[in-house]
mmCIF file of C-alpha atoms in Angstrom:
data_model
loop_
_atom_site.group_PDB
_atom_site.id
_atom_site.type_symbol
_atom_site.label_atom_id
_atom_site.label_comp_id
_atom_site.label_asym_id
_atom_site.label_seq_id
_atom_site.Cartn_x
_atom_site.Cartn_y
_atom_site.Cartn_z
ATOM 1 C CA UNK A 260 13.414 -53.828 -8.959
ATOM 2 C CA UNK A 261 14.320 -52.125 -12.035
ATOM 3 C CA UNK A 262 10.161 -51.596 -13.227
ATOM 4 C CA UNK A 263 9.766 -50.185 -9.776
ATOM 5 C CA UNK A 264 13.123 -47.848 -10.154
ATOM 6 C CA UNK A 265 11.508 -46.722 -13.231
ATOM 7 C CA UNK A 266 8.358 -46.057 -12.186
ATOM 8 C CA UNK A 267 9.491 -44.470 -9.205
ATOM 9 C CA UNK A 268 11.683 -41.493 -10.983
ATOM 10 C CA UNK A 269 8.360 -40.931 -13.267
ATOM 11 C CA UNK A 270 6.697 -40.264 -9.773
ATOM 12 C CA UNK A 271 9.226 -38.188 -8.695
ATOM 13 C CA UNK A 272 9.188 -36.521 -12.006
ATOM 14 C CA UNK A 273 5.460 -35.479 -12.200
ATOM 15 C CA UNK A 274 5.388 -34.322 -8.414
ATOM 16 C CA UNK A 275 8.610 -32.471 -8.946
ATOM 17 C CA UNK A 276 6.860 -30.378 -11.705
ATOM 18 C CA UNK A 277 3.686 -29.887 -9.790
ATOM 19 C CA UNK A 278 5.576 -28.775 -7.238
ATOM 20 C CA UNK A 279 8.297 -26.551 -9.156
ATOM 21 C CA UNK A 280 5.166 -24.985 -11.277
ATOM 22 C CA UNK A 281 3.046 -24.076 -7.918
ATOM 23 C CA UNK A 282 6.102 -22.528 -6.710
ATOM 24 C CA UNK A 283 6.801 -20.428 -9.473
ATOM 25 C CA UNK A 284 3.239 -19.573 -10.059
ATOM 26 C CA UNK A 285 2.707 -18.379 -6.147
ATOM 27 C CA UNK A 286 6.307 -16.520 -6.597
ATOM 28 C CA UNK A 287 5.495 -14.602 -9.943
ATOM 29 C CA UNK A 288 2.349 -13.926 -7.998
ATOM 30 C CA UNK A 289 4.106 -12.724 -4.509
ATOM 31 C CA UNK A 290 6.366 -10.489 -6.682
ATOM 32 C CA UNK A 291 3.488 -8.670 -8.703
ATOM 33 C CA UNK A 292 1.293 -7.946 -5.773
ATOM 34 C CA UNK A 293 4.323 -6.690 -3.993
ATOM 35 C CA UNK A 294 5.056 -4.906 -6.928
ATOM 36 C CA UNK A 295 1.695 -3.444 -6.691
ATOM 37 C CA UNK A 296 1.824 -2.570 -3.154
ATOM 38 C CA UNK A 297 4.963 -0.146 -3.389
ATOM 39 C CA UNK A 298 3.222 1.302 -6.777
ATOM 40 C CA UNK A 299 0.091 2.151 -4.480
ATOM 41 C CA UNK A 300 1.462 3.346 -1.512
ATOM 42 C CA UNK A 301 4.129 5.403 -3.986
ATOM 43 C CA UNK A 302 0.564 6.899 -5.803
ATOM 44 C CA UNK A 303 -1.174 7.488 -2.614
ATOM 45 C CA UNK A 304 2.268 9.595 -1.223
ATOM 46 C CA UNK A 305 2.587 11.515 -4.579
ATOM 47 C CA UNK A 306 -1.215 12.413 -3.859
ATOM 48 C CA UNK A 307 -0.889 13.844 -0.556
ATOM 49 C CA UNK A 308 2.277 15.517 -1.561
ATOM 50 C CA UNK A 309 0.563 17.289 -4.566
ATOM 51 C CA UNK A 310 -2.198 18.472 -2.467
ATOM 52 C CA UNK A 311 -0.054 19.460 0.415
ATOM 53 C CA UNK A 312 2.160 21.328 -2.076
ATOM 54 C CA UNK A 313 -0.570 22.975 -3.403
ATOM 55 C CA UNK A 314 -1.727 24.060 0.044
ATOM 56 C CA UNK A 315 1.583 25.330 0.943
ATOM 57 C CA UNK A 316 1.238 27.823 -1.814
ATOM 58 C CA UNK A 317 -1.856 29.083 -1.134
ATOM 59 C CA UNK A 318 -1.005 29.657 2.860
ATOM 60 C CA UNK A 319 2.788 31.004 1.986
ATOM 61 C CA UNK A 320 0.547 33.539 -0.076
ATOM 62 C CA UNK A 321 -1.823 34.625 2.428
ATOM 63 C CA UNK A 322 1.032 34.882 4.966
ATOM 64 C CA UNK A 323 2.807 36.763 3.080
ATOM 65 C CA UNK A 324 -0.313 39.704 2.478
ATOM 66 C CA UNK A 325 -0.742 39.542 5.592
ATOM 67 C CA UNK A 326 2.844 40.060 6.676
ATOM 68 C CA UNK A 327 2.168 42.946 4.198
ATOM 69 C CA UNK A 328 -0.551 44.317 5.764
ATOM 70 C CA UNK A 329 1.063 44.284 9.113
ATOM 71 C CA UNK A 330 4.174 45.951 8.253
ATOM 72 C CA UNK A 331 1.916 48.838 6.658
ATOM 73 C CA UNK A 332 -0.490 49.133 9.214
ATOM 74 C CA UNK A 333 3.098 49.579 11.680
ATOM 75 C CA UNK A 334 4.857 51.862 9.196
ATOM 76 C CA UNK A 335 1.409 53.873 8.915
ATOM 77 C CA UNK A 336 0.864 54.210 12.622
ATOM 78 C CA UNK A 337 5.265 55.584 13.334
ATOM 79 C CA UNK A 338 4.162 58.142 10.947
ATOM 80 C CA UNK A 339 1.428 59.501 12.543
ATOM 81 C CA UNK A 340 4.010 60.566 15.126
ATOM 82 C CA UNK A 341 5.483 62.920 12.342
ATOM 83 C CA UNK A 342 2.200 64.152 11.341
ATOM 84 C CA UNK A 343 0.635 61.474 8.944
ATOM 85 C CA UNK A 344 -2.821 60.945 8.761
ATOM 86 C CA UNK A 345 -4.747 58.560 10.274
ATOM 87 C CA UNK A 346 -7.632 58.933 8.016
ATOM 88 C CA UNK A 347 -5.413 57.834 4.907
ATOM 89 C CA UNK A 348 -4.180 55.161 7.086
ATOM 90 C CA UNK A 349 -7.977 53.850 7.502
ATOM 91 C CA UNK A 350 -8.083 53.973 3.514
ATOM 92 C CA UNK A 351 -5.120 52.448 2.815
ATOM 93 C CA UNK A 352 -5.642 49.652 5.634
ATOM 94 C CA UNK A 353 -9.134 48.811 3.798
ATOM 95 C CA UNK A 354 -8.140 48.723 0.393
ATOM 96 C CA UNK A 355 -5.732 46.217 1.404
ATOM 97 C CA UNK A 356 -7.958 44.081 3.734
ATOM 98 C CA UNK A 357 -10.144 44.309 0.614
ATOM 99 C CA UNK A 358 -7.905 41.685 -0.848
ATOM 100 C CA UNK A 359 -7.514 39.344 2.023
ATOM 101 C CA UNK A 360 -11.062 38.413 3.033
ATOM 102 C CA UNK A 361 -9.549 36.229 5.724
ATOM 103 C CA UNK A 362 -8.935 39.585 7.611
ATOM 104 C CA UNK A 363 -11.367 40.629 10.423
ATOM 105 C CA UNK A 364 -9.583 43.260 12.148
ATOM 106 C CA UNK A 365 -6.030 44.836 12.604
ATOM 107 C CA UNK A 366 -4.755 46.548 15.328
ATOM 108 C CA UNK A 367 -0.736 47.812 16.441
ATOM 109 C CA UNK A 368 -0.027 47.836 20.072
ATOM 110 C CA UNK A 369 2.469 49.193 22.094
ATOM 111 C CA UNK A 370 5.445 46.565 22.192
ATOM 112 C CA UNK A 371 5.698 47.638 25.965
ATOM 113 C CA UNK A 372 2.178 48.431 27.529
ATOM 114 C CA UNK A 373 0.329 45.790 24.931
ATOM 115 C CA UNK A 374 -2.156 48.905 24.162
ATOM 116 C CA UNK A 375 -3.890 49.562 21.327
ATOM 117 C CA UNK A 376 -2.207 52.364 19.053
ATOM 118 C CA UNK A 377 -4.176 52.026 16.470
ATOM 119 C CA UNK A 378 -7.203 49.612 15.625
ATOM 120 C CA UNK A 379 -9.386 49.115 12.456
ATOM 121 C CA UNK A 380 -12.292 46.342 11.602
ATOM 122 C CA UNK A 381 -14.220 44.467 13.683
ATOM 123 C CA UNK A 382 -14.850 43.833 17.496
ATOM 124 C CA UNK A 383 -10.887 42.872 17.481
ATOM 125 C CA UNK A 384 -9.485 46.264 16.373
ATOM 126 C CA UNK A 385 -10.458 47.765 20.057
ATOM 127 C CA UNK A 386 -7.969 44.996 21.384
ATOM 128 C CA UNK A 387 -8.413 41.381 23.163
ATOM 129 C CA UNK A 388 -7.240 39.885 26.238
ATOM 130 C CA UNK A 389 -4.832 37.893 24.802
ATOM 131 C CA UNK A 390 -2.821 40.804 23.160
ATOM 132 C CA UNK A 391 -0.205 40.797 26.171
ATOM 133 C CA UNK A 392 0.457 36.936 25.674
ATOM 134 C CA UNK A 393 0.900 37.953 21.755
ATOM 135 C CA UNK A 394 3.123 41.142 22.092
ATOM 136 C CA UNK A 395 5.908 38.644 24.415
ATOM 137 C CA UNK A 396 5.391 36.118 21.578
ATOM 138 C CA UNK A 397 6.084 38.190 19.080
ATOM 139 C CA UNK A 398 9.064 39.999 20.718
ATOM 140 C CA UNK A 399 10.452 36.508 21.422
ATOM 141 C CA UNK A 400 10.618 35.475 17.717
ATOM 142 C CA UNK A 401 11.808 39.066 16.542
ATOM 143 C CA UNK A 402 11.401 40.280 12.832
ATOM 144 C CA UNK A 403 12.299 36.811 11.763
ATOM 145 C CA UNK A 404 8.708 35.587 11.603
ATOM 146 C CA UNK A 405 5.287 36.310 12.745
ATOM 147 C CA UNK A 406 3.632 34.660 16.137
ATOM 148 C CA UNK A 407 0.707 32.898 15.948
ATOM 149 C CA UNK A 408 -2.190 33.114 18.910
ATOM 150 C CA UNK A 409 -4.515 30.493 19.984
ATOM 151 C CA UNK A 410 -7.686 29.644 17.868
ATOM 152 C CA UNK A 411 -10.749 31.084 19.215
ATOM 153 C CA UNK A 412 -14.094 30.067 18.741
ATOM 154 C CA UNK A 413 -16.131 32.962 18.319
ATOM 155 C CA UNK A 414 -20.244 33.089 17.340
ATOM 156 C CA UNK A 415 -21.930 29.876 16.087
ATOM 157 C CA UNK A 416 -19.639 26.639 16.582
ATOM 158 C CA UNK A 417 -17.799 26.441 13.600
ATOM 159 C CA UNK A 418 -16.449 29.999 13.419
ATOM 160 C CA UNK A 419 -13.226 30.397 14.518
ATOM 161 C CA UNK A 420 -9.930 33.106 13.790
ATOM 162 C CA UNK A 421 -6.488 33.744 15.298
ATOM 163 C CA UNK A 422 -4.617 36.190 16.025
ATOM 164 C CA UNK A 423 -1.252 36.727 14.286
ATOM 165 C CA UNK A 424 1.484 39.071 15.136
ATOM 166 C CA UNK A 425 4.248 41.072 13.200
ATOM 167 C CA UNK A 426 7.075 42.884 15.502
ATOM 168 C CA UNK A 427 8.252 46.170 14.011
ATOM 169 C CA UNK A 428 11.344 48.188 14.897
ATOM 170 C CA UNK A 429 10.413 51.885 13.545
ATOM 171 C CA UNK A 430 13.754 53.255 14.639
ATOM 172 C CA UNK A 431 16.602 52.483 16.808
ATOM 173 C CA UNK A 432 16.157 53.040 20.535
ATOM 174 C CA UNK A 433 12.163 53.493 19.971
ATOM 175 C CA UNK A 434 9.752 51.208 21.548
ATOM 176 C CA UNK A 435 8.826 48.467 19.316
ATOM 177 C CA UNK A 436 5.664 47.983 17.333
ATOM 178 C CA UNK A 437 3.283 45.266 17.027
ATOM 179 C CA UNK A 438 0.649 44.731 14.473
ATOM 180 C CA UNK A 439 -1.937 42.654 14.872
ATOM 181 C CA UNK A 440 -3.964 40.915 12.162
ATOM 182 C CA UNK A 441 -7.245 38.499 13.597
ATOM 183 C CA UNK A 442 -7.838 36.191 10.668
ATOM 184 C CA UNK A 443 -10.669 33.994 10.413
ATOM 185 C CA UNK A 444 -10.297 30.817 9.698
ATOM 186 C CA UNK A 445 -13.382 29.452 8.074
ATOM 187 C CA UNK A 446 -12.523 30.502 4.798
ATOM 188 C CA UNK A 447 -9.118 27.944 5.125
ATOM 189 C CA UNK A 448 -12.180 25.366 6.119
ATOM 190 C CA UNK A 449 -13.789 26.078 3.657
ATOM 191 C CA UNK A 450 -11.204 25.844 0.976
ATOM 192 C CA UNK A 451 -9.724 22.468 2.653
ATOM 193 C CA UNK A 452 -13.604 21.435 2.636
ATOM 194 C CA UNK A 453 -13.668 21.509 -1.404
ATOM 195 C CA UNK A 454 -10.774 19.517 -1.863
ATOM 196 C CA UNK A 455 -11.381 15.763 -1.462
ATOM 197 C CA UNK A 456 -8.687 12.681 -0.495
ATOM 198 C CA UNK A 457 -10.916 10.285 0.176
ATOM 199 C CA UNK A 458 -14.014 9.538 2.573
ATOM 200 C CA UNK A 459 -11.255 9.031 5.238
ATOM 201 C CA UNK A 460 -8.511 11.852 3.844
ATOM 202 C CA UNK A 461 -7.652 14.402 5.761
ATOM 203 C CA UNK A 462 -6.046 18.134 5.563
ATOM 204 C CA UNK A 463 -4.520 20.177 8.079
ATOM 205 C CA UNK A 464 -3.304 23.665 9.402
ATOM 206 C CA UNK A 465 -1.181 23.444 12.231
ATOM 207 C CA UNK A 466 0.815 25.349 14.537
ATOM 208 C CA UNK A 467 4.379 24.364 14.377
ATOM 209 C CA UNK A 468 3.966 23.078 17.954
ATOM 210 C CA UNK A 469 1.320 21.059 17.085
ATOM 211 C CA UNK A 470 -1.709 22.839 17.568
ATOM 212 C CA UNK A 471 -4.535 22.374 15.271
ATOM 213 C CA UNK A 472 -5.970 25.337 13.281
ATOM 214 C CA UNK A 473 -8.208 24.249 11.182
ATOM 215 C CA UNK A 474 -8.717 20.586 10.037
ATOM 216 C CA UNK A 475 -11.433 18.630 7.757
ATOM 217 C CA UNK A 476 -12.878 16.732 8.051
ATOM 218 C CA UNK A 477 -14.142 19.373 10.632
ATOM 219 C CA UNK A 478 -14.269 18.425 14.322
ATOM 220 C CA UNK A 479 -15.274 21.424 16.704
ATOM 221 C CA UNK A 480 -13.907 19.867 19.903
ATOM 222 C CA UNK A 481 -10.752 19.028 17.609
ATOM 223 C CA UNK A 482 -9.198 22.744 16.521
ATOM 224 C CA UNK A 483 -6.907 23.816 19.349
ATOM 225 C CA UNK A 484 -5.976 19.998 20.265
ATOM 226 C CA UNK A 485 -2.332 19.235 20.253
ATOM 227 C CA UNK A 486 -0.959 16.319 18.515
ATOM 228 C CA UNK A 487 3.082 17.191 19.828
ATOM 229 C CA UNK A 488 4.419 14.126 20.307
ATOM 230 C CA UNK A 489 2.837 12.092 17.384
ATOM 231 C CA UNK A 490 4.157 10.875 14.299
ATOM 232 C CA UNK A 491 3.926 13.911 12.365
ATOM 233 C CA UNK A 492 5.003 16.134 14.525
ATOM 234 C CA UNK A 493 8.396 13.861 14.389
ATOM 235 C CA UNK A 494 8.852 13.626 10.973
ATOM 236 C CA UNK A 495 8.114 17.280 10.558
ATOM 237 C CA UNK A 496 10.961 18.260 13.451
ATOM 238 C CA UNK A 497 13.728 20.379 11.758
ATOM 239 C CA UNK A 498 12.133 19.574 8.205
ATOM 240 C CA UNK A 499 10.952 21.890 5.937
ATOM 241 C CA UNK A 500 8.847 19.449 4.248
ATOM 242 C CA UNK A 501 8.487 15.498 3.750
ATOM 243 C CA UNK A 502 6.016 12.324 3.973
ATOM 244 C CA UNK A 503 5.447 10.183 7.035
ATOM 245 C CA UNK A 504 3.051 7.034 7.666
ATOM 246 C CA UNK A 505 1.691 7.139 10.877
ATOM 247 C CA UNK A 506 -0.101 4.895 13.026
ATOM 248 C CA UNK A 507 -3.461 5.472 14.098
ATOM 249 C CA UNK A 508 -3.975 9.194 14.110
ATOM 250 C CA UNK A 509 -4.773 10.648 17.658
ATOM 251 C CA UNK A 510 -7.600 12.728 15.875
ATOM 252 C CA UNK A 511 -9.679 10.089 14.512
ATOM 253 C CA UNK A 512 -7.847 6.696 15.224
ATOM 254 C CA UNK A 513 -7.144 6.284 10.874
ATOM 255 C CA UNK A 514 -3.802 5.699 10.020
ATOM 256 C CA UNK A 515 -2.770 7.624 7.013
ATOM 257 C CA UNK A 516 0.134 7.855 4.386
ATOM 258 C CA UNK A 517 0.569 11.885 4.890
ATOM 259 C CA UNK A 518 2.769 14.581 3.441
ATOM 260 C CA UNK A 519 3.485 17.796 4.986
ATOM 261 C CA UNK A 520 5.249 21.203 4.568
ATOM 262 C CA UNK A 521 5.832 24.131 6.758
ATOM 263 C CA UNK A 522 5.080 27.885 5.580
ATOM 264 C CA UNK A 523 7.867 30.463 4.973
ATOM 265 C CA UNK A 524 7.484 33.442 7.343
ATOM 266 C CA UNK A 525 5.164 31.929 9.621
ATOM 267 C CA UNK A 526 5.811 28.778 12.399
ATOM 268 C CA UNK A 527 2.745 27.168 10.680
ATOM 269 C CA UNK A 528 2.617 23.376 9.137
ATOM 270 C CA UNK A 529 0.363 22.261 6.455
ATOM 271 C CA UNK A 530 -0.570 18.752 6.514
ATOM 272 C CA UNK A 531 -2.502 15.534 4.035
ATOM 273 C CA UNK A 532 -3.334 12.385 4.690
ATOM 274 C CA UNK A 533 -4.419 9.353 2.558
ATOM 275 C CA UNK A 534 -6.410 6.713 4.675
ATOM 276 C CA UNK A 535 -3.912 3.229 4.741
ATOM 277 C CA UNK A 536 -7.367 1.089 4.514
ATOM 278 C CA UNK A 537 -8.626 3.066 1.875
ATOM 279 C CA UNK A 538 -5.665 3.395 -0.425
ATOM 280 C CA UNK A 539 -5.036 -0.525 -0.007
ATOM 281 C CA UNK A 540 -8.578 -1.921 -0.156
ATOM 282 C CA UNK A 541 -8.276 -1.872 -3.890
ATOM 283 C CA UNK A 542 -4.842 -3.982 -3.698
ATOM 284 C CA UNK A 543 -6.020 -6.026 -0.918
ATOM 285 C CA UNK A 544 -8.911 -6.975 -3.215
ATOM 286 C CA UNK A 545 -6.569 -8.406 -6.270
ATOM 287 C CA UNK A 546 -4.634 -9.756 -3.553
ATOM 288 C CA UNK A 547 -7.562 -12.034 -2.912
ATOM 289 C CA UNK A 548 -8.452 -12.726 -6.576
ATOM 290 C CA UNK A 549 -4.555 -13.578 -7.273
ATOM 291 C CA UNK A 550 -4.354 -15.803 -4.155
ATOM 292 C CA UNK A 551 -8.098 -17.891 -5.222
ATOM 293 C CA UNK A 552 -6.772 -17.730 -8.575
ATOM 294 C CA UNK A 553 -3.453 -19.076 -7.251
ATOM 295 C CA UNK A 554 -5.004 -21.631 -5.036
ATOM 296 C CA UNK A 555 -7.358 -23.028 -7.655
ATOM 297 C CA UNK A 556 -4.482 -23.839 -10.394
ATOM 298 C CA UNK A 557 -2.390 -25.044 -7.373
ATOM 299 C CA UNK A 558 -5.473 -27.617 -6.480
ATOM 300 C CA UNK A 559 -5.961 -28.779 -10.008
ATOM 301 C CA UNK A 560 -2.114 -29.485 -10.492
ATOM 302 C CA UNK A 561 -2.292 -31.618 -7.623
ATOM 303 C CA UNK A 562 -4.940 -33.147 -8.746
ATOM 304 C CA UNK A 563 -3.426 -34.236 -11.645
ATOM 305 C CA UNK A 564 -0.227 -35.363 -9.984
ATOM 306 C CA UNK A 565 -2.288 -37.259 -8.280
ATOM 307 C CA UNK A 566 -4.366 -38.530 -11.561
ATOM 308 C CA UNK A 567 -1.122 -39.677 -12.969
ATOM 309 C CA UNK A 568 0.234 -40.894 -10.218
ATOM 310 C CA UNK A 569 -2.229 -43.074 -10.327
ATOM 311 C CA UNK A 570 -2.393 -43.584 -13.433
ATOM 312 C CA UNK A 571 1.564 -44.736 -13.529
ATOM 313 C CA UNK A 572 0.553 -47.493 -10.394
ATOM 314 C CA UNK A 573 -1.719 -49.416 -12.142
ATOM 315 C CA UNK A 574 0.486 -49.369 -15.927
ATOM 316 C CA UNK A 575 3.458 -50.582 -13.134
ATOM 317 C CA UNK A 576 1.176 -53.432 -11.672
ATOM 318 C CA UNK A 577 -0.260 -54.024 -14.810
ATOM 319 C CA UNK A 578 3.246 -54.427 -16.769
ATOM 320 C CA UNK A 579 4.214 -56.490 -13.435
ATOM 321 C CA UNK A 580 1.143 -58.711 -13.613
ATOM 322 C CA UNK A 581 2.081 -59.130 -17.510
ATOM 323 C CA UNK A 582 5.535 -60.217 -16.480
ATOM 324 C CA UNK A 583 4.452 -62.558 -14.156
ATOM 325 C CA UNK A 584 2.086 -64.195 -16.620
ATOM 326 C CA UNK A 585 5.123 -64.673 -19.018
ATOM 327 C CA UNK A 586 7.332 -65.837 -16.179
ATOM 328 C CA UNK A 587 4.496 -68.678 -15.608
ATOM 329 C CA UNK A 588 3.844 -69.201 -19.431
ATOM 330 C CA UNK A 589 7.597 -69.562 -19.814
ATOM 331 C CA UNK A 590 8.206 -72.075 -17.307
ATOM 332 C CA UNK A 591 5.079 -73.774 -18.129
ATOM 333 C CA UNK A 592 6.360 -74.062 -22.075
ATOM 334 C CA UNK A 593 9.777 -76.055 -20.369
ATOM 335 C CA UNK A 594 8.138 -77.892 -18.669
ATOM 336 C CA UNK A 595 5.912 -79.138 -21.773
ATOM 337 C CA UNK A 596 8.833 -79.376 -23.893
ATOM 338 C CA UNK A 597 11.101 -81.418 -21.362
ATOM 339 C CA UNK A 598 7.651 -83.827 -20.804
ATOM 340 C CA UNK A 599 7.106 -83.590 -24.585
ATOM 341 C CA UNK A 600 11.094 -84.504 -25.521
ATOM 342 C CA UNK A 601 11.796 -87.351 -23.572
ATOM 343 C CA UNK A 602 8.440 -89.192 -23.322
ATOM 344 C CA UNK A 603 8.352 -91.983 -25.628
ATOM 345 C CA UNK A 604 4.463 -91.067 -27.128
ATOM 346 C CA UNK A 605 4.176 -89.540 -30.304
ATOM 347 C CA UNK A 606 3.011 -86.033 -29.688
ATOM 348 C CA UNK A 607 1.999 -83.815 -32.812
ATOM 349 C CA UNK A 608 0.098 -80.454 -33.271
ATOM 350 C CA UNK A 609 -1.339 -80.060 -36.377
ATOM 351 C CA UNK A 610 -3.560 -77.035 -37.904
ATOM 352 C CA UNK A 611 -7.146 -77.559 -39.219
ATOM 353 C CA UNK A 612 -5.360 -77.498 -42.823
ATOM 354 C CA UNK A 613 -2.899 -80.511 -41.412
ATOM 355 C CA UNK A 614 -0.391 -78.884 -41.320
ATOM 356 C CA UNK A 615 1.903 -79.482 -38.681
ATOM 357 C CA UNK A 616 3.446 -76.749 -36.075
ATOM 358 C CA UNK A 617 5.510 -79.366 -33.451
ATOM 359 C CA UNK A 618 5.776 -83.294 -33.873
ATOM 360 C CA UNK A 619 7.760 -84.257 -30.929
ATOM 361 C CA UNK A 620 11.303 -86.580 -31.053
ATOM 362 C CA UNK A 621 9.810 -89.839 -30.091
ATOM 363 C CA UNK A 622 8.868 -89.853 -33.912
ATOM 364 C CA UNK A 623 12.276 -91.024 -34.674
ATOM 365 C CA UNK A 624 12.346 -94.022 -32.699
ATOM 366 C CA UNK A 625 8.331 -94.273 -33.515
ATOM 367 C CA UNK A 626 9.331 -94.285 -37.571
ATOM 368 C CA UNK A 627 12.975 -96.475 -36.801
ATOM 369 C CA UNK A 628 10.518 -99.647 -35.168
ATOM 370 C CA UNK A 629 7.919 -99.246 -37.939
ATOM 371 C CA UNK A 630 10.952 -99.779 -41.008
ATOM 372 C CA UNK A 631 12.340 -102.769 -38.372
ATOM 373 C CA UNK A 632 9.474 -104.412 -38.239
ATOM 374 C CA UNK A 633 8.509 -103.754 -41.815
ATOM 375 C CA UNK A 634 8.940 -107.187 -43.727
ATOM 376 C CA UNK A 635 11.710 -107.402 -46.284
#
């Protein structure tokens, strides 16, 4: 009972290790890769807030020229009520689109009748249907900001500009002023085109209601979709700027680790994304090579518990044969030495050299009749 005690904590002892070794391995393991997961995901958010930083420069610049332009092309046009001219106006208005190549045209309307006052550039500067729809939107938001139109697709299919607005107050009690700026929008594509976050990235200009502006990768049939509702536009309600992680996007169906950040002076959002699957295939891989590498030092520690397990069976029967064996030698060495005492035969075990190793008692009484009988 005690051999199989013995060998039985040994057992216990080698599986306990196996055991308290896998475990630790596959926990060290767990810990790293999750380790590794927050480090990517924490990369891939720092990305898309760089870029989307980045982009909110460069659009908080060009709102603000524009806002420039407008303000001078409304100034320009209350003076020509005092006399100014219009032909400086015209020179002043082009030196200054000069420097914003995203300008097409610029017109000021009427803040009551919508009609043109004043137009200069392209086909827009005579006026467009949608300059009543802009004039209320721009009256509703006041001096605080400018309104944004609708993108329009104009020409070939992936030409497309909108129409921004700028309400000006030339004096108190005066009818109200709005200028008009038409801004095309493939240069924006153009620049977001260049910039690259992945095969499955993607970068946005949106309205703050949601609208889509412009957008690569570029989908035609996508700029002028809304995505209200969805998990940007949640994150980014009453927000300036943050990060979200969205499901699948409504655009393209590719969930994305995104960053965003809305434009001073203009109710405009810019938008990354990082594709999830693409940011974590590289993880997901060393997930797999930690796991096989896991799993195959997991199988050959079992395999040696298993090996000594074994191993400790047959030393117990072996050691319990042994026992046995001496058990049976032991009794069988009484029983020859009870037989061998109390018999009357001489018994005697002698060497090849003569000498002797036993000579049993019956020698006495053997050697006591030989000096009896001996004759005096």
């Amino acid at each position: 009972m005690n051999l199989k005690r013995s060998y039985r904590s040994l057992v216990v002892g080698v599986w306990a290790g196996v055991l308290t070794t896998c475990l630790g391995l596959a926990t060290v393991t767990v810990w790293t890769d999750t380790r590794d997961y927050e480090r990517t995901i924490r990369d891939a958010r720092s990305t898309a807030e760089a870029v989307v930083q980045a982009l909110g420069q460069e659009a908080n610049r060009l709102v603000s020229s524009v806002d420039m332009l407008l303000s001078a092309a409304a100034a320009r046009v209350d003076a020509h009520t005092f006399g100014a001219s219009p032909t400086y106006t015209r020179q002043l208005l082009s030196g200054l689109m000069a420097h914003i190549p995203a300008v097409m045209a610029v017109r000021v309307l009427d803040g009551t009748t919508a009609g043109v006052l004043f137009g200069q550039g392209g086909v827009g500067a005579e006026g467009r249907s949608t300059d009543a729809e802009l004039v209320r939107a721009a009256l509703a938001v006041g001096q605080s900001e400018l309104a944004i139109g609708w993108p329009t697709r104009i020409g070939p299919a992936d030409s497309w500009f909108v129409s921004v607005a700028r309400m000006v107050m030339p004096r108190p009690g005066e009818t109200p002023l709005v200028a008009v700026a038409d801004l095309s929008l493939t240069e924006l594509q153009r620049l977001y085109g260049q910039l690259d976050l992945g095969p499955n990235g993607a970068i946005g200009l949106l309205r703050s209601d949601g609208v889509i502006l412009v957008r690569h990768p570029y989908v035609p049939d996508k700029v002028g979709l809304s995505v209200a509702g969805g998990t940007l536009m949640r994150a980014a309600a009453g927000a300036a700027g943050g990060t979200y992680e969205g499901s699948a996007s409504p655009i393209d169906g590719v969930p994305r680790y995104g960053s965003f950040q809305r434009v001073s002076g203009a109710p405009l959002l810019v938008t990354t994304g990082v594709s999830k699957d693409e940011t974590l295939a590289a993880w997901r891989d060393g997930v797999r090579q930690d796991a096989a590498v896991v799993l195959g030092i997991s199988t050959v520690l079992v395999g040696l518990g298993f090996g000594l397990t074994r191993a400790l069976t047959r030393h117990r029967d072996l050691e319990a044969e042994a026992r046995r064996a001496a058990g049976m030698l032991s009794a069988g060495e009484a029983r020859y030495r009870l037989l061998a005492e109390n018999t009357s035969e001489l018994i005697v075990l002698a060497h090849d050299d003569g000498r002797r190793s036993y000579v049993s008692p019956a020698v006495r009484r053997l050697l006591r009749r030989v000096a009896e009988e001996a004759p005096h």
